[in-house]
């Protein structure tokens, strides 16, 4: 089974915390096609939102009803953060364009986040404002309350599934690319790596060894920040997801982003377990089990502390992890 297949199996059986987000990003065929490919997204519907009339038809929308082509996204908050969905959204739109995306022009193609509650507004704005600060430029994205959503006609639903060569202003392949690209550290040789990280971390990450239970400094460590791969430096877990499992190893309910880890079937020692590795460095981290807290998705990422390096929240910007601050509350 592939890593994506294992991940899909794990999260399909994880406890669900269903949430809904409404995104307008130009032609809804492509926006829906993209988000259907994102782990943690459970359902999508194309429709029309925030216009002047009720139950509009497509012809009425293009005729000036004021609605935006919008995708209703039902997702599992235990698997993917709202913040991740907004980052995906920013990746596939031109955030500075007014009433236009790609070749499509008109008020119905404006970009927007239409929120059903105040918490969503605050979380979405935090991501957009961080993006604007990084880019040093204001976006043209509407962040406004949802004022009516009406399903589009049946032929607009799952359009690119039914018409795989149909029009799409978005490259759907980008859905499989890392959400936040990170250039990992590379050592010149195995000996150089061992010298830098030490024998224990080397044996854990490179030879799939396991540290002794209750031996890690991170076992009962709960400071605010993120945990990164000691080998390549790529972000793995947020302190928000860390909890006391009593297992003797640092435990987390979820990775920092849905695409952060690789999953491998491990049949060593006469058992069948799911091993987790860092996506870019390929470091062995530990295993994931289904006996975690139900309210957080039921998963327990049991991780060797020797495979981790902790970055305090206040040092994240300085150490090049500023983009991940939105994942630490």
Tab-separated table of C-alpha atoms in Angstrom:
chain	number	residue	atom	x	y	z
A	1	UNK	CA	0.000	0.000	0.000
A	2	UNK	CA	1.301	3.468	-0.852
A	3	UNK	CA	1.920	6.179	1.717
A	4	UNK	CA	-1.111	8.091	0.432
A	5	UNK	CA	-3.213	4.930	0.655
A	6	UNK	CA	-2.185	4.305	4.267
A	7	UNK	CA	-2.854	7.928	5.171
A	8	UNK	CA	-6.275	7.794	3.541
A	9	UNK	CA	-7.091	4.603	5.464
A	10	UNK	CA	-5.982	6.117	8.773
A	11	UNK	CA	-7.909	9.323	8.360
A	12	UNK	CA	-11.006	7.691	6.930
A	13	UNK	CA	-11.307	5.813	10.210
A	14	UNK	CA	-10.301	8.736	12.426
A	15	UNK	CA	-12.900	10.380	14.629
A	16	UNK	CA	-14.496	13.170	12.619
A	17	UNK	CA	-14.952	16.796	13.607
A	18	UNK	CA	-16.863	18.059	10.580
A	19	UNK	CA	-16.551	21.735	9.704
A	20	UNK	CA	-17.650	23.732	6.650
A	21	UNK	CA	-15.754	26.413	4.739
A	22	UNK	CA	-16.970	28.406	1.728
A	23	UNK	CA	-14.355	29.565	-0.776
A	24	UNK	CA	-14.766	31.594	-3.963
A	25	UNK	CA	-11.762	31.480	-6.269
A	26	UNK	CA	-12.921	31.952	-9.837
A	27	UNK	CA	-14.459	29.149	-11.881
A	28	UNK	CA	-15.712	26.652	-9.321
A	29	UNK	CA	-14.915	23.638	-11.491
A	30	UNK	CA	-11.185	23.990	-10.825
A	31	UNK	CA	-11.502	25.058	-7.191
A	32	UNK	CA	-13.638	22.008	-6.437
A	33	UNK	CA	-11.336	19.712	-8.423
A	34	UNK	CA	-8.343	20.928	-6.442
A	35	UNK	CA	-9.860	20.637	-2.965
A	36	UNK	CA	-11.249	17.162	-3.663
A	37	UNK	CA	-7.586	16.100	-3.815
A	38	UNK	CA	-6.672	17.477	-0.388
A	39	UNK	CA	-6.433	14.986	2.527
A	40	UNK	CA	-9.041	15.715	5.169
A	41	UNK	CA	-11.618	17.152	2.771
A	42	UNK	CA	-14.734	14.982	3.102
A	43	UNK	CA	-17.220	16.531	0.668
A	44	UNK	CA	-17.479	19.391	-1.811
A	45	UNK	CA	-20.396	21.151	-3.516
A	46	UNK	CA	-20.282	23.893	-6.105
A	47	UNK	CA	-22.759	26.715	-5.752
A	48	UNK	CA	-23.531	30.401	-5.696
A	49	UNK	CA	-23.034	32.597	-2.617
A	50	UNK	CA	-23.492	36.139	-1.377
A	51	UNK	CA	-25.688	37.506	-4.137
A	52	UNK	CA	-28.858	39.566	-4.402
A	53	UNK	CA	-31.423	36.828	-5.048
A	54	UNK	CA	-32.401	33.394	-3.745
A	55	UNK	CA	-31.899	30.114	-5.637
A	56	UNK	CA	-30.266	31.671	-8.696
A	57	UNK	CA	-29.639	29.746	-11.896
A	58	UNK	CA	-26.307	29.827	-13.693
A	59	UNK	CA	-27.808	32.103	-16.328
A	60	UNK	CA	-28.963	34.519	-13.644
A	61	UNK	CA	-25.524	34.512	-12.046
A	62	UNK	CA	-23.718	35.382	-15.264
A	63	UNK	CA	-26.477	37.896	-15.947
A	64	UNK	CA	-25.647	39.964	-12.874
A	65	UNK	CA	-27.276	38.471	-9.768
A	66	UNK	CA	-24.173	39.401	-7.757
A	67	UNK	CA	-23.364	35.872	-6.591
A	68	UNK	CA	-19.858	34.446	-6.507
A	69	UNK	CA	-19.086	30.983	-7.844
A	70	UNK	CA	-18.297	29.250	-4.561
A	71	UNK	CA	-17.252	25.822	-3.315
A	72	UNK	CA	-18.686	24.454	-0.085
A	73	UNK	CA	-15.952	22.394	1.572
A	74	UNK	CA	-16.801	19.910	4.320
A	75	UNK	CA	-13.605	18.877	6.097
A	76	UNK	CA	-12.394	17.002	9.156
A	77	UNK	CA	-10.795	19.497	11.537
A	78	UNK	CA	-9.035	16.584	13.252
A	79	UNK	CA	-7.132	15.934	10.022
A	80	UNK	CA	-6.637	19.313	8.364
A	81	UNK	CA	-6.598	22.780	9.870
A	82	UNK	CA	-8.740	25.575	8.486
A	83	UNK	CA	-5.442	27.444	8.220
A	84	UNK	CA	-4.138	24.794	5.813
A	85	UNK	CA	-7.217	25.147	3.634
A	86	UNK	CA	-6.699	28.909	3.430
A	87	UNK	CA	-3.048	28.371	2.462
A	88	UNK	CA	-4.160	25.979	-0.273
A	89	UNK	CA	-6.654	28.611	-1.407
A	90	UNK	CA	-3.937	31.279	-1.592
A	91	UNK	CA	-1.831	28.905	-3.676
A	92	UNK	CA	-4.427	28.439	-6.422
A	93	UNK	CA	-5.774	31.973	-6.851
A	94	UNK	CA	-4.402	35.348	-7.868
A	95	UNK	CA	-5.094	37.062	-4.541
A	96	UNK	CA	-4.640	40.549	-5.994
A	97	UNK	CA	-7.057	40.251	-8.895
A	98	UNK	CA	-10.463	41.951	-8.639
A	99	UNK	CA	-13.431	40.148	-10.225
A	100	UNK	CA	-11.133	37.946	-12.269
A	101	UNK	CA	-9.329	34.608	-12.023
A	102	UNK	CA	-7.478	33.218	-15.019
A	103	UNK	CA	-9.375	34.022	-18.196
A	104	UNK	CA	-12.686	34.410	-16.378
A	105	UNK	CA	-13.882	37.960	-15.800
A	106	UNK	CA	-16.924	39.166	-13.869
A	107	UNK	CA	-18.154	39.756	-10.333
A	108	UNK	CA	-19.072	36.062	-10.106
A	109	UNK	CA	-15.341	35.254	-10.334
A	110	UNK	CA	-14.262	37.374	-7.372
A	111	UNK	CA	-12.210	35.719	-4.644
A	112	UNK	CA	-13.601	35.376	-1.167
A	113	UNK	CA	-13.782	33.510	2.112
A	114	UNK	CA	-17.401	33.454	3.251
A	115	UNK	CA	-17.537	32.473	6.902
A	116	UNK	CA	-20.483	31.124	8.919
A	117	UNK	CA	-19.038	32.098	12.312
A	118	UNK	CA	-16.695	34.606	13.927
A	119	UNK	CA	-14.034	32.043	14.821
A	120	UNK	CA	-13.584	31.161	11.168
A	121	UNK	CA	-13.262	34.842	10.308
A	122	UNK	CA	-10.488	35.358	12.828
A	123	UNK	CA	-8.581	32.253	11.762
A	124	UNK	CA	-8.881	33.005	8.046
A	125	UNK	CA	-7.823	36.619	8.522
A	126	UNK	CA	-4.771	35.547	10.540
A	127	UNK	CA	-3.533	33.473	7.597
A	128	UNK	CA	-4.306	36.135	5.000
A	129	UNK	CA	-2.707	38.881	7.070
A	130	UNK	CA	0.425	36.779	7.575
A	131	UNK	CA	0.526	36.227	3.804
A	132	UNK	CA	0.143	39.968	3.166
A	133	UNK	CA	2.958	40.720	5.604
A	134	UNK	CA	5.251	38.216	3.897
A	135	UNK	CA	4.391	39.544	0.428
A	136	UNK	CA	4.288	43.195	1.561
A	137	UNK	CA	1.102	43.716	-0.393
A	138	UNK	CA	-2.608	43.788	0.398
A	139	UNK	CA	-4.836	41.163	-1.201
A	140	UNK	CA	-8.233	41.681	-2.837
A	141	UNK	CA	-9.850	38.715	-1.086
A	142	UNK	CA	-13.275	39.319	0.433
A	143	UNK	CA	-13.562	37.964	3.964
A	144	UNK	CA	-17.251	38.421	4.694
A	145	UNK	CA	-20.114	36.582	6.418
A	146	UNK	CA	-21.861	33.908	4.395
A	147	UNK	CA	-25.100	35.405	3.073
A	148	UNK	CA	-26.759	32.428	1.433
A	149	UNK	CA	-25.318	29.490	-0.477
A	150	UNK	CA	-27.278	27.728	-3.202
A	151	UNK	CA	-26.196	24.531	-4.921
A	152	UNK	CA	-25.279	24.898	-8.565
A	153	UNK	CA	-26.937	22.762	-11.218
A	154	UNK	CA	-26.068	19.045	-11.291
A	155	UNK	CA	-23.852	19.353	-14.354
A	156	UNK	CA	-21.576	21.722	-12.386
A	157	UNK	CA	-21.042	19.182	-9.576
A	158	UNK	CA	-17.793	17.151	-9.801
A	159	UNK	CA	-17.385	18.632	-13.260
A	160	UNK	CA	-13.738	17.690	-13.767
A	161	UNK	CA	-14.384	14.119	-12.605
A	162	UNK	CA	-16.998	13.791	-15.329
A	163	UNK	CA	-14.973	15.842	-17.837
A	164	UNK	CA	-11.284	15.209	-17.073
A	165	UNK	CA	-10.175	17.310	-20.038
A	166	UNK	CA	-12.625	20.096	-19.296
A	167	UNK	CA	-11.689	23.721	-18.741
A	168	UNK	CA	-9.716	24.415	-15.586
A	169	UNK	CA	-7.753	27.551	-14.686
A	170	UNK	CA	-5.902	25.719	-11.907
A	171	UNK	CA	-3.077	23.176	-12.093
A	172	UNK	CA	-4.555	20.281	-10.135
A	173	UNK	CA	-1.129	18.636	-9.875
A	174	UNK	CA	-0.089	21.229	-7.313
A	175	UNK	CA	-2.452	19.586	-4.800
A	176	UNK	CA	0.167	16.840	-4.336
A	177	UNK	CA	3.059	19.259	-3.784
A	178	UNK	CA	4.233	20.322	-0.294
A	179	UNK	CA	1.955	23.026	1.051
A	180	UNK	CA	4.819	25.064	2.500
A	181	UNK	CA	8.049	24.232	0.629
A	182	UNK	CA	10.990	23.801	2.974
A	183	UNK	CA	14.597	23.413	1.882
A	184	UNK	CA	15.984	20.651	4.073
A	185	UNK	CA	19.490	20.505	5.500
A	186	UNK	CA	21.738	17.923	3.832
A	187	UNK	CA	24.948	16.520	5.269
A	188	UNK	CA	27.816	15.561	3.025
A	189	UNK	CA	28.075	11.982	4.283
A	190	UNK	CA	26.583	9.551	6.815
A	191	UNK	CA	29.598	10.145	9.056
A	192	UNK	CA	29.015	13.893	8.956
A	193	UNK	CA	25.367	13.356	9.861
A	194	UNK	CA	26.257	11.044	12.767
A	195	UNK	CA	28.773	13.573	14.050
A	196	UNK	CA	26.202	16.385	13.905
A	197	UNK	CA	23.202	14.672	15.508
A	198	UNK	CA	24.848	11.996	17.692
A	199	UNK	CA	24.727	8.198	17.785
A	200	UNK	CA	21.246	7.794	19.261
A	201	UNK	CA	19.529	10.156	16.834
A	202	UNK	CA	21.457	8.603	13.953
A	203	UNK	CA	20.442	5.058	14.866
A	204	UNK	CA	16.811	6.074	15.356
A	205	UNK	CA	16.419	8.106	12.169
A	206	UNK	CA	18.662	6.099	9.838
A	207	UNK	CA	18.395	2.550	11.210
A	208	UNK	CA	14.840	2.618	12.604
A	209	UNK	CA	15.997	2.014	16.161
A	210	UNK	CA	13.788	2.875	19.138
A	211	UNK	CA	14.906	4.923	22.118
A	212	UNK	CA	14.149	3.633	25.618
A	213	UNK	CA	10.722	4.507	27.000
A	214	UNK	CA	10.643	7.575	29.274
A	215	UNK	CA	14.180	8.533	28.232
A	216	UNK	CA	13.430	11.528	26.000
A	217	UNK	CA	13.615	15.088	27.283
A	218	UNK	CA	10.484	15.725	25.207
A	219	UNK	CA	8.345	13.056	26.891
A	220	UNK	CA	6.980	15.442	29.540
A	221	UNK	CA	7.804	18.662	27.718
A	222	UNK	CA	4.959	21.015	26.783
A	223	UNK	CA	6.410	24.373	25.817
A	224	UNK	CA	4.904	26.377	22.955
A	225	UNK	CA	6.526	25.871	19.564
A	226	UNK	CA	7.095	23.252	16.874
A	227	UNK	CA	9.041	20.014	16.547
A	228	UNK	CA	11.191	19.540	13.453
A	229	UNK	CA	13.108	16.617	11.983
A	230	UNK	CA	16.553	16.594	13.580
A	231	UNK	CA	18.062	15.429	10.284
A	232	UNK	CA	16.631	17.772	7.662
A	233	UNK	CA	14.897	20.387	9.775
A	234	UNK	CA	11.482	19.989	8.167
A	235	UNK	CA	8.510	20.837	10.436
A	236	UNK	CA	6.651	17.806	11.793
A	237	UNK	CA	4.431	18.617	14.789
A	238	UNK	CA	2.990	21.599	16.643
A	239	UNK	CA	2.979	21.807	20.421
A	240	UNK	CA	-0.813	22.216	20.067
A	241	UNK	CA	-1.048	18.520	19.151
A	242	UNK	CA	1.187	17.196	21.932
A	243	UNK	CA	-0.409	15.358	24.838
A	244	UNK	CA	0.503	13.093	27.751
A	245	UNK	CA	-0.166	9.527	26.610
A	246	UNK	CA	1.713	7.696	29.358
A	247	UNK	CA	3.424	5.552	26.733
A	248	UNK	CA	6.913	6.799	27.523
A	249	UNK	CA	7.436	8.495	24.161
A	250	UNK	CA	6.458	11.973	22.959
A	251	UNK	CA	2.914	11.688	21.604
A	252	UNK	CA	0.921	13.843	19.206
A	253	UNK	CA	-2.611	13.707	17.834
A	254	UNK	CA	-1.716	14.922	14.335
A	255	UNK	CA	1.157	16.215	12.192
A	256	UNK	CA	1.633	19.950	11.766
A	257	UNK	CA	0.174	19.795	8.252
A	258	UNK	CA	-1.701	16.978	6.587
A	259	UNK	CA	1.142	16.419	4.099
A	260	UNK	CA	4.070	16.486	6.553
A	261	UNK	CA	4.665	12.725	6.930
A	262	UNK	CA	5.165	9.543	4.955
A	263	UNK	CA	3.479	6.311	6.074
A	264	UNK	CA	4.918	2.799	5.655
A	265	UNK	CA	3.610	-0.641	6.656
A	266	UNK	CA	6.075	-2.056	9.199
A	267	UNK	CA	5.987	-5.846	9.704
A	268	UNK	CA	9.101	-6.128	11.858
A	269	UNK	CA	9.166	-8.162	15.092
A	270	UNK	CA	6.174	-10.223	13.987
A	271	UNK	CA	3.816	-7.246	14.228
A	272	UNK	CA	2.012	-5.110	11.687
A	273	UNK	CA	2.294	-1.432	12.478
A	274	UNK	CA	2.237	1.830	10.557
A	275	UNK	CA	5.593	3.555	10.578
A	276	UNK	CA	5.849	7.321	10.122
A	277	UNK	CA	8.755	9.035	8.416
A	278	UNK	CA	9.570	12.632	7.578
A	279	UNK	CA	8.438	13.349	4.045
A	280	UNK	CA	11.604	14.908	2.636
A	281	UNK	CA	14.476	13.479	4.687
A	282	UNK	CA	12.923	10.038	5.037
A	283	UNK	CA	13.919	9.904	8.706
A	284	UNK	CA	12.326	7.182	10.815
A	285	UNK	CA	10.262	8.943	13.473
A	286	UNK	CA	8.094	6.283	15.119
A	287	UNK	CA	4.635	4.795	14.580
A	288	UNK	CA	1.002	5.853	14.570
A	289	UNK	CA	-1.727	4.000	16.471
A	290	UNK	CA	-5.499	4.348	16.721
A	291	UNK	CA	-5.705	4.609	20.521
A	292	UNK	CA	-5.339	8.372	20.827
A	293	UNK	CA	-7.852	10.857	22.284
A	294	UNK	CA	-11.217	10.431	20.528
A	295	UNK	CA	-11.999	14.123	20.700
A	296	UNK	CA	-8.844	14.845	18.681
A	297	UNK	CA	-9.292	12.157	16.029
A	298	UNK	CA	-8.323	8.930	17.868
A	299	UNK	CA	-4.778	8.816	16.490
A	300	UNK	CA	-1.578	8.663	18.541
A	301	UNK	CA	1.665	9.529	16.812
A	302	UNK	CA	4.223	7.790	19.034
A	303	UNK	CA	7.505	9.504	18.190
A	304	UNK	CA	11.118	9.022	19.220
A	305	UNK	CA	12.263	12.215	20.893
A	306	UNK	CA	15.750	11.612	19.497
A	307	UNK	CA	14.345	12.214	16.002
A	308	UNK	CA	13.089	15.677	16.959
A	309	UNK	CA	14.394	19.169	17.572
A	310	UNK	CA	12.180	21.700	19.336
A	311	UNK	CA	11.879	25.269	18.071
A	312	UNK	CA	10.368	27.670	20.649
A	313	UNK	CA	7.565	29.855	19.318
A	314	UNK	CA	9.524	33.059	19.859
A	315	UNK	CA	12.453	31.669	17.847
A	316	UNK	CA	10.450	30.380	14.885
A	317	UNK	CA	10.761	33.503	12.739
A	318	UNK	CA	14.469	33.806	13.425
A	319	UNK	CA	15.104	30.159	12.541
A	320	UNK	CA	13.155	30.290	9.282
A	321	UNK	CA	9.858	28.791	10.468
A	322	UNK	CA	7.764	31.957	10.548
A	323	UNK	CA	5.229	30.551	8.072
A	324	UNK	CA	4.323	27.874	10.644
A	325	UNK	CA	3.442	30.271	13.473
A	326	UNK	CA	-0.233	30.097	12.435
A	327	UNK	CA	-0.257	26.438	13.544
A	328	UNK	CA	0.762	27.269	17.125
A	329	UNK	CA	-1.922	28.777	19.333
